[in-house]
Amino acid sequence: MTANAMSSMTAYTAMLAGPALAGVMLAAYGAKTAFMINGFSFLFSATTEAFIQIPVSTGEKQPRKPVLWQEIKDGWSYIRETPVVRFVILFFAACMVFFSFTYVLQTVLLVDTFGFAAKEYGTVMSVYGGGMLAGAFFMGKWGQNYHELSFILYGVTLLGIGYFTLALAGSFHFTAAILFVLGLFATVVNVAYGTYLQRAVEDSVRSRVFSMDIAISEVLGVCAMAAAGILGDIFGAAKIILISGLALTLLGIIFLRHPVYCSTTANTPQSA
């Protein structure tokens, strides 16, 4: 949990500092030079990573030729046959549809519906990034105190309430406050989700299960983003985000009463 939180904190810090640094470079050197510096930063990163020493298992390894279809089949079989893993992956897959709706339409809501200018939009999105950073700090310091599934389900429920409220906001300061809370709980859910799967899935099949999880989420996400544009044009961004928030809240409440969640977290307030 702490390692995942620190990883998220590093990423979010870079996300906050990057645009500011880009502005300085653009003003000082122009776009072409700024892009070249950015490109060299990737080469520098790749060079330093080349010297990382990866421990090699001393145990005897069975030769195995990877076959794509078999890898997919193994990953799906493990998900299907492991109730707690199936529970959390299917829950997150269902949520991904509505997360994708809000992801696509959030900018439309802020700029077109609320009428935020570029400066206001940049400010509230910086506040959103600050919330993500706060969420990473929270999980790193207190994330071990409760079960990851509780963080996931309660976090999604609160995210749903947040998006529902965001659709009705309108004022600059209220919107900024809501986005801070949304950023915080989005990070709580993401860190808890990754940590739970890392702990729940066996080492021997973890890469296959993670690949299946990513594939499911990405396929649903892409389809939902395409649908979001169409639905947003028909009904408006505010209505779709409001409905998405309501759906996420209901999903969280329903899954909090699911037997798998109740049995998994019973008498285990701490996950460590």
mmCIF file of C-alpha atoms in Angstrom:
data_model
loop_
_atom_site.group_PDB
_atom_site.id
_atom_site.type_symbol
_atom_site.label_atom_id
_atom_site.label_comp_id
_atom_site.label_asym_id
_atom_site.label_seq_id
_atom_site.Cartn_x
_atom_site.Cartn_y
_atom_site.Cartn_z
ATOM 1 C CA MET A 1 0.000 0.000 0.000
ATOM 2 C CA THR A 2 2.743 2.447 0.952
ATOM 3 C CA ALA A 3 4.777 1.677 -2.170
ATOM 4 C CA ASN A 4 1.748 2.146 -4.448
ATOM 5 C CA ALA A 5 0.861 5.390 -2.678
ATOM 6 C CA MET A 6 4.415 6.715 -3.079
ATOM 7 C CA SER A 7 4.376 5.774 -6.757
ATOM 8 C CA SER A 8 1.118 7.688 -7.226
ATOM 9 C CA MET A 9 2.448 10.637 -5.239
ATOM 10 C CA THR A 10 5.504 10.825 -7.493
ATOM 11 C CA ALA A 11 3.347 10.727 -10.627
ATOM 12 C CA TYR A 12 0.913 13.369 -9.394
ATOM 13 C CA THR A 13 3.736 15.653 -8.281
ATOM 14 C CA ALA A 14 5.182 15.419 -11.778
ATOM 15 C CA MET A 15 1.740 16.119 -13.264
ATOM 16 C CA LEU A 16 1.487 19.304 -11.195
ATOM 17 C CA ALA A 17 5.063 20.464 -11.810
ATOM 18 C CA GLY A 18 5.233 19.480 -15.488
ATOM 19 C CA PRO A 19 2.868 22.108 -16.945
ATOM 20 C CA ALA A 20 4.565 24.866 -14.948
ATOM 21 C CA LEU A 21 8.014 23.764 -16.148
ATOM 22 C CA ALA A 22 6.693 23.495 -19.708
ATOM 23 C CA GLY A 23 5.469 27.066 -19.550
ATOM 24 C CA VAL A 24 8.904 28.293 -18.467
ATOM 25 C CA MET A 25 10.645 26.351 -21.269
ATOM 26 C CA LEU A 26 8.180 27.539 -23.906
ATOM 27 C CA ALA A 27 8.649 31.144 -22.866
ATOM 28 C CA ALA A 28 12.445 30.863 -22.707
ATOM 29 C CA TYR A 29 13.275 28.577 -25.646
ATOM 30 C CA GLY A 30 10.164 28.110 -27.799
ATOM 31 C CA ALA A 31 8.094 25.026 -28.632
ATOM 32 C CA LYS A 32 10.656 23.244 -30.846
ATOM 33 C CA THR A 33 13.432 23.331 -28.244
ATOM 34 C CA ALA A 34 11.001 22.422 -25.465
ATOM 35 C CA PHE A 35 9.915 19.321 -27.388
ATOM 36 C CA MET A 36 13.552 18.341 -28.003
ATOM 37 C CA ILE A 37 14.364 18.682 -24.289
ATOM 38 C CA ASN A 38 11.324 16.559 -23.488
ATOM 39 C CA GLY A 39 12.466 13.916 -25.960
ATOM 40 C CA PHE A 40 15.949 13.774 -24.432
ATOM 41 C CA SER A 41 14.353 13.305 -21.000
ATOM 42 C CA PHE A 42 12.934 9.972 -22.209
ATOM 43 C CA LEU A 43 16.370 8.895 -23.447
ATOM 44 C CA PHE A 44 17.854 9.839 -20.079
ATOM 45 C CA SER A 45 15.187 7.816 -18.284
ATOM 46 C CA ALA A 46 15.750 4.782 -20.515
ATOM 47 C CA THR A 47 19.519 4.984 -19.978
ATOM 48 C CA THR A 48 19.256 5.091 -16.199
ATOM 49 C CA GLU A 49 16.737 2.241 -16.141
ATOM 50 C CA ALA A 50 19.125 0.078 -18.147
ATOM 51 C CA PHE A 51 21.344 -0.185 -15.061
ATOM 52 C CA ILE A 52 18.603 -1.466 -12.738
ATOM 53 C CA GLN A 53 19.527 -4.887 -11.372
ATOM 54 C CA ILE A 54 16.517 -7.220 -11.433
ATOM 55 C CA PRO A 55 16.813 -10.174 -9.022
ATOM 56 C CA VAL A 56 16.675 -13.561 -10.715
ATOM 57 C CA SER A 57 14.937 -16.443 -8.987
ATOM 58 C CA THR A 58 17.317 -19.213 -7.970
ATOM 59 C CA GLY A 59 14.556 -21.789 -8.140
ATOM 60 C CA GLU A 60 14.375 -24.242 -11.004
ATOM 61 C CA LYS A 61 12.289 -22.917 -13.883
ATOM 62 C CA GLN A 62 10.194 -25.017 -16.209
ATOM 63 C CA PRO A 63 10.687 -24.092 -19.865
ATOM 64 C CA ARG A 64 7.478 -22.579 -21.188
ATOM 65 C CA LYS A 65 6.703 -21.126 -24.569
ATOM 66 C CA PRO A 66 4.136 -18.360 -24.147
ATOM 67 C CA VAL A 67 1.059 -18.634 -26.356
ATOM 68 C CA LEU A 68 -1.192 -15.572 -26.485
ATOM 69 C CA TRP A 69 -4.513 -17.407 -26.465
ATOM 70 C CA GLN A 70 -3.405 -19.719 -23.654
ATOM 71 C CA GLU A 71 -2.185 -16.748 -21.594
ATOM 72 C CA ILE A 72 -5.573 -15.061 -22.010
ATOM 73 C CA LYS A 73 -7.392 -18.282 -21.155
ATOM 74 C CA ASP A 74 -5.290 -18.844 -18.020
ATOM 75 C CA GLY A 75 -5.890 -15.305 -16.801
ATOM 76 C CA TRP A 76 -9.628 -15.484 -17.359
ATOM 77 C CA SER A 77 -9.878 -18.926 -15.748
ATOM 78 C CA TYR A 78 -8.185 -17.656 -12.599
ATOM 79 C CA ILE A 79 -10.514 -14.642 -12.447
ATOM 80 C CA ARG A 80 -13.584 -16.811 -12.971
ATOM 81 C CA GLU A 81 -12.569 -19.385 -10.364
ATOM 82 C CA THR A 82 -11.457 -16.936 -7.634
ATOM 83 C CA PRO A 83 -14.529 -15.229 -6.118
ATOM 84 C CA VAL A 84 -12.799 -12.247 -4.464
ATOM 85 C CA VAL A 85 -10.737 -11.438 -7.552
ATOM 86 C CA ARG A 86 -13.760 -11.853 -9.831
ATOM 87 C CA PHE A 87 -15.795 -9.649 -7.494
ATOM 88 C CA VAL A 88 -13.417 -6.677 -7.521
ATOM 89 C CA ILE A 89 -12.560 -6.870 -11.241
ATOM 90 C CA LEU A 90 -16.198 -7.053 -12.352
ATOM 91 C CA PHE A 91 -17.111 -4.231 -9.970
ATOM 92 C CA PHE A 92 -14.351 -2.003 -11.304
ATOM 93 C CA ALA A 93 -15.242 -2.918 -14.897
ATOM 94 C CA ALA A 94 -18.835 -1.791 -14.317
ATOM 95 C CA CYS A 95 -17.586 1.442 -12.754
ATOM 96 C CA MET A 96 -15.232 2.055 -15.673
ATOM 97 C CA VAL A 97 -18.194 2.735 -17.967
ATOM 98 C CA PHE A 98 -19.365 5.654 -15.842
ATOM 99 C CA PHE A 99 -15.837 6.853 -15.064
ATOM 100 C CA SER A 100 -15.302 7.097 -18.832
ATOM 101 C CA PHE A 101 -18.486 9.151 -19.222
ATOM 102 C CA THR A 102 -17.260 11.664 -16.644
ATOM 103 C CA TYR A 103 -13.722 11.678 -18.080
ATOM 104 C CA VAL A 104 -14.922 12.682 -21.544
ATOM 105 C CA LEU A 105 -17.595 15.162 -20.482
ATOM 106 C CA GLN A 106 -15.935 16.840 -17.497
ATOM 107 C CA THR A 107 -14.117 19.410 -19.656
ATOM 108 C CA VAL A 108 -17.300 20.088 -21.621
ATOM 109 C CA LEU A 109 -19.162 20.628 -18.351
ATOM 110 C CA LEU A 110 -16.604 23.074 -16.978
ATOM 111 C CA VAL A 111 -15.919 25.043 -20.154
ATOM 112 C CA ASP A 112 -19.173 24.968 -22.133
ATOM 113 C CA THR A 113 -21.831 24.492 -19.446
ATOM 114 C CA PHE A 114 -20.276 26.443 -16.567
ATOM 115 C CA GLY A 115 -18.499 28.889 -18.881
ATOM 116 C CA PHE A 116 -15.078 28.705 -17.211
ATOM 117 C CA ALA A 117 -12.343 30.628 -19.004
ATOM 118 C CA ALA A 118 -8.921 29.067 -19.622
ATOM 119 C CA LYS A 119 -7.500 30.509 -16.394
ATOM 120 C CA GLU A 120 -10.420 29.239 -14.289
ATOM 121 C CA TYR A 121 -10.317 25.841 -15.944
ATOM 122 C CA GLY A 122 -6.562 25.526 -15.371
ATOM 123 C CA THR A 123 -6.976 26.526 -11.734
ATOM 124 C CA VAL A 124 -9.705 24.012 -10.903
ATOM 125 C CA MET A 125 -7.787 21.228 -12.669
ATOM 126 C CA SER A 126 -4.715 22.108 -10.615
ATOM 127 C CA VAL A 127 -6.905 21.830 -7.514
ATOM 128 C CA TYR A 128 -8.031 18.413 -8.807
ATOM 129 C CA GLY A 129 -4.371 17.392 -9.087
ATOM 130 C CA GLY A 130 -3.813 18.634 -5.546
ATOM 131 C CA GLY A 131 -6.618 16.358 -4.391
ATOM 132 C CA MET A 132 -4.948 13.408 -6.109
ATOM 133 C CA LEU A 133 -1.700 14.236 -4.348
ATOM 134 C CA ALA A 134 -3.522 14.469 -1.015
ATOM 135 C CA GLY A 135 -5.143 11.082 -1.661
ATOM 136 C CA ALA A 136 -1.759 9.484 -2.336
ATOM 137 C CA PHE A 137 -0.386 10.960 0.892
ATOM 138 C CA PHE A 138 -3.426 9.729 2.829
ATOM 139 C CA MET A 139 -3.074 6.165 1.523
ATOM 140 C CA GLY A 140 0.646 6.115 2.205
ATOM 141 C CA LYS A 141 0.167 7.180 5.816
ATOM 142 C CA TRP A 142 -3.160 5.577 6.805
ATOM 143 C CA GLY A 143 -3.958 3.130 4.001
ATOM 144 C CA GLN A 144 -2.890 0.100 6.031
ATOM 145 C CA ASN A 145 -5.547 0.732 8.678
ATOM 146 C CA TYR A 146 -8.512 -0.640 6.730
ATOM 147 C CA HIS A 147 -9.274 -3.336 4.181
ATOM 148 C CA GLU A 148 -8.588 -2.403 0.561
ATOM 149 C CA LEU A 149 -12.073 -3.520 -0.514
ATOM 150 C CA SER A 150 -13.601 -1.032 1.910
ATOM 151 C CA PHE A 151 -11.521 1.767 0.400
ATOM 152 C CA ILE A 152 -12.593 0.691 -3.094
ATOM 153 C CA LEU A 153 -16.332 0.414 -2.473
ATOM 154 C CA TYR A 154 -16.749 3.371 -0.131
ATOM 155 C CA GLY A 155 -14.453 5.416 -2.364
ATOM 156 C CA VAL A 156 -16.526 4.711 -5.476
ATOM 157 C CA THR A 157 -19.713 5.518 -3.560
ATOM 158 C CA LEU A 158 -18.300 8.892 -2.512
ATOM 159 C CA LEU A 159 -16.991 9.513 -6.034
ATOM 160 C CA GLY A 160 -20.520 8.969 -7.301
ATOM 161 C CA ILE A 161 -21.892 11.513 -4.844
ATOM 162 C CA GLY A 162 -19.112 13.893 -5.877
ATOM 163 C CA TYR A 163 -19.883 13.655 -9.595
ATOM 164 C CA PHE A 164 -23.600 14.011 -8.909
ATOM 165 C CA THR A 165 -22.857 17.212 -6.976
ATOM 166 C CA LEU A 166 -20.393 18.458 -9.595
ATOM 167 C CA ALA A 167 -23.087 18.347 -12.270
ATOM 168 C CA LEU A 168 -25.176 20.734 -10.157
ATOM 169 C CA ALA A 169 -22.335 23.017 -9.000
ATOM 170 C CA GLY A 170 -21.698 25.919 -11.363
ATOM 171 C CA SER A 171 -19.845 28.348 -9.097
ATOM 172 C CA PHE A 172 -16.051 28.485 -9.364
ATOM 173 C CA HIS A 173 -15.141 27.948 -5.705
ATOM 174 C CA PHE A 174 -17.694 25.185 -5.128
ATOM 175 C CA THR A 175 -16.537 23.399 -8.282
ATOM 176 C CA ALA A 176 -12.899 23.641 -7.171
ATOM 177 C CA ALA A 177 -13.774 22.155 -3.763
ATOM 178 C CA ILE A 178 -15.662 19.256 -5.352
ATOM 179 C CA LEU A 179 -12.833 18.530 -7.790
ATOM 180 C CA PHE A 180 -10.352 18.426 -4.906
ATOM 181 C CA VAL A 181 -12.502 15.788 -3.183
ATOM 182 C CA LEU A 182 -12.920 13.860 -6.454
ATOM 183 C CA GLY A 183 -9.163 13.812 -6.996
ATOM 184 C CA LEU A 184 -8.599 12.591 -3.446
ATOM 185 C CA PHE A 185 -11.063 9.698 -3.633
ATOM 186 C CA ALA A 186 -10.028 8.747 -7.184
ATOM 187 C CA THR A 187 -6.496 8.168 -5.900
ATOM 188 C CA VAL A 188 -7.739 6.295 -2.824
ATOM 189 C CA VAL A 189 -9.692 3.925 -5.075
ATOM 190 C CA ASN A 190 -6.859 3.435 -7.582
ATOM 191 C CA VAL A 191 -4.198 2.756 -4.948
ATOM 192 C CA ALA A 192 -6.456 0.390 -3.005
ATOM 193 C CA TYR A 193 -7.489 -1.426 -6.196
ATOM 194 C CA GLY A 194 -3.941 -2.027 -7.373
ATOM 195 C CA THR A 195 -2.782 -3.066 -3.910
ATOM 196 C CA TYR A 196 -5.660 -5.489 -3.410
ATOM 197 C CA LEU A 197 -5.048 -7.291 -6.693
ATOM 198 C CA GLN A 198 -1.306 -7.490 -5.988
ATOM 199 C CA ARG A 199 -2.045 -9.188 -2.674
ATOM 200 C CA ALA A 200 -4.977 -11.344 -3.736
ATOM 201 C CA VAL A 201 -3.567 -12.821 -6.964
ATOM 202 C CA GLU A 202 -0.931 -15.562 -6.876
ATOM 203 C CA ASP A 203 2.534 -14.660 -8.150
ATOM 204 C CA SER A 204 2.479 -17.295 -10.877
ATOM 205 C CA VAL A 205 -0.575 -15.852 -12.650
ATOM 206 C CA ARG A 206 -0.443 -12.185 -11.635
ATOM 207 C CA SER A 207 0.749 -10.841 -15.002
ATOM 208 C CA ARG A 208 -1.974 -12.740 -16.869
ATOM 209 C CA VAL A 209 -4.690 -11.596 -14.474
ATOM 210 C CA PHE A 210 -3.504 -7.987 -14.628
ATOM 211 C CA SER A 211 -3.442 -8.167 -18.431
ATOM 212 C CA MET A 212 -7.027 -9.432 -18.499
ATOM 213 C CA ASP A 213 -8.086 -6.765 -16.018
ATOM 214 C CA ILE A 214 -6.519 -4.013 -18.126
ATOM 215 C CA ALA A 215 -8.006 -5.428 -21.325
ATOM 216 C CA ILE A 216 -11.521 -5.545 -19.859
ATOM 217 C CA SER A 217 -11.267 -2.003 -18.490
ATOM 218 C CA GLU A 218 -9.773 -0.570 -21.682
ATOM 219 C CA VAL A 219 -12.351 -2.149 -23.999
ATOM 220 C CA LEU A 220 -15.241 -0.968 -21.829
ATOM 221 C CA GLY A 221 -13.620 2.434 -21.404
ATOM 222 C CA VAL A 222 -13.135 2.998 -25.134
ATOM 223 C CA CYS A 223 -16.724 1.984 -25.914
ATOM 224 C CA ALA A 224 -18.045 4.170 -23.102
ATOM 225 C CA MET A 225 -16.015 7.190 -24.255
ATOM 226 C CA ALA A 226 -17.467 6.846 -27.741
ATOM 227 C CA ALA A 227 -20.973 6.620 -26.282
ATOM 228 C CA ALA A 228 -20.296 9.601 -23.990
ATOM 229 C CA GLY A 229 -19.774 11.923 -26.935
ATOM 230 C CA ILE A 230 -23.063 10.880 -28.524
ATOM 231 C CA LEU A 231 -25.055 11.005 -25.280
ATOM 232 C CA GLY A 232 -23.452 14.321 -24.322
ATOM 233 C CA ASP A 233 -24.603 15.880 -27.606
ATOM 234 C CA ILE A 234 -28.128 14.574 -27.108
ATOM 235 C CA PHE A 235 -28.738 15.161 -23.399
ATOM 236 C CA GLY A 236 -25.960 17.546 -22.360
ATOM 237 C CA ALA A 237 -22.830 16.952 -20.294
ATOM 238 C CA ALA A 238 -24.432 17.889 -16.967
ATOM 239 C CA LYS A 239 -27.200 15.278 -17.236
ATOM 240 C CA ILE A 240 -24.840 12.463 -18.244
ATOM 241 C CA ILE A 241 -22.381 13.261 -15.429
ATOM 242 C CA LEU A 242 -25.274 13.497 -12.951
ATOM 243 C CA ILE A 243 -26.616 10.092 -14.049
ATOM 244 C CA SER A 244 -23.099 8.623 -13.965
ATOM 245 C CA GLY A 245 -22.623 9.881 -10.414
ATOM 246 C CA LEU A 246 -25.923 8.354 -9.370
ATOM 247 C CA ALA A 247 -25.007 5.042 -11.027
ATOM 248 C CA LEU A 248 -21.607 4.906 -9.283
ATOM 249 C CA THR A 249 -23.248 5.606 -5.937
ATOM 250 C CA LEU A 250 -25.783 2.822 -6.457
ATOM 251 C CA LEU A 251 -23.066 0.392 -7.583
ATOM 252 C CA GLY A 252 -21.073 1.131 -4.446
ATOM 253 C CA ILE A 253 -24.072 0.642 -2.163
ATOM 254 C CA ILE A 254 -25.135 -2.587 -3.889
ATOM 255 C CA PHE A 255 -21.657 -4.144 -3.783
ATOM 256 C CA LEU A 256 -21.187 -3.111 -0.137
ATOM 257 C CA ARG A 257 -24.000 -5.563 0.638
ATOM 258 C CA HIS A 258 -22.586 -8.322 -1.579
ATOM 259 C CA PRO A 259 -21.822 -11.596 0.254
ATOM 260 C CA VAL A 260 -18.241 -11.692 -1.089
ATOM 261 C CA TYR A 261 -17.465 -8.284 0.380
ATOM 262 C CA CYS A 262 -19.171 -9.056 3.677
ATOM 263 C CA SER A 263 -17.374 -12.382 4.100
ATOM 264 C CA THR A 264 -13.987 -11.043 3.001
ATOM 265 C CA THR A 265 -13.961 -8.055 5.332
ATOM 266 C CA ALA A 266 -15.714 -9.714 8.286
ATOM 267 C CA ASN A 267 -13.608 -9.385 11.433
ATOM 268 C CA THR A 268 -10.701 -7.959 9.411
ATOM 269 C CA PRO A 269 -10.609 -4.192 9.951
ATOM 270 C CA GLN A 270 -6.954 -4.222 8.942
ATOM 271 C CA SER A 271 -5.632 -5.758 5.749
ATOM 272 C CA ALA A 272 -1.992 -6.160 6.736
#
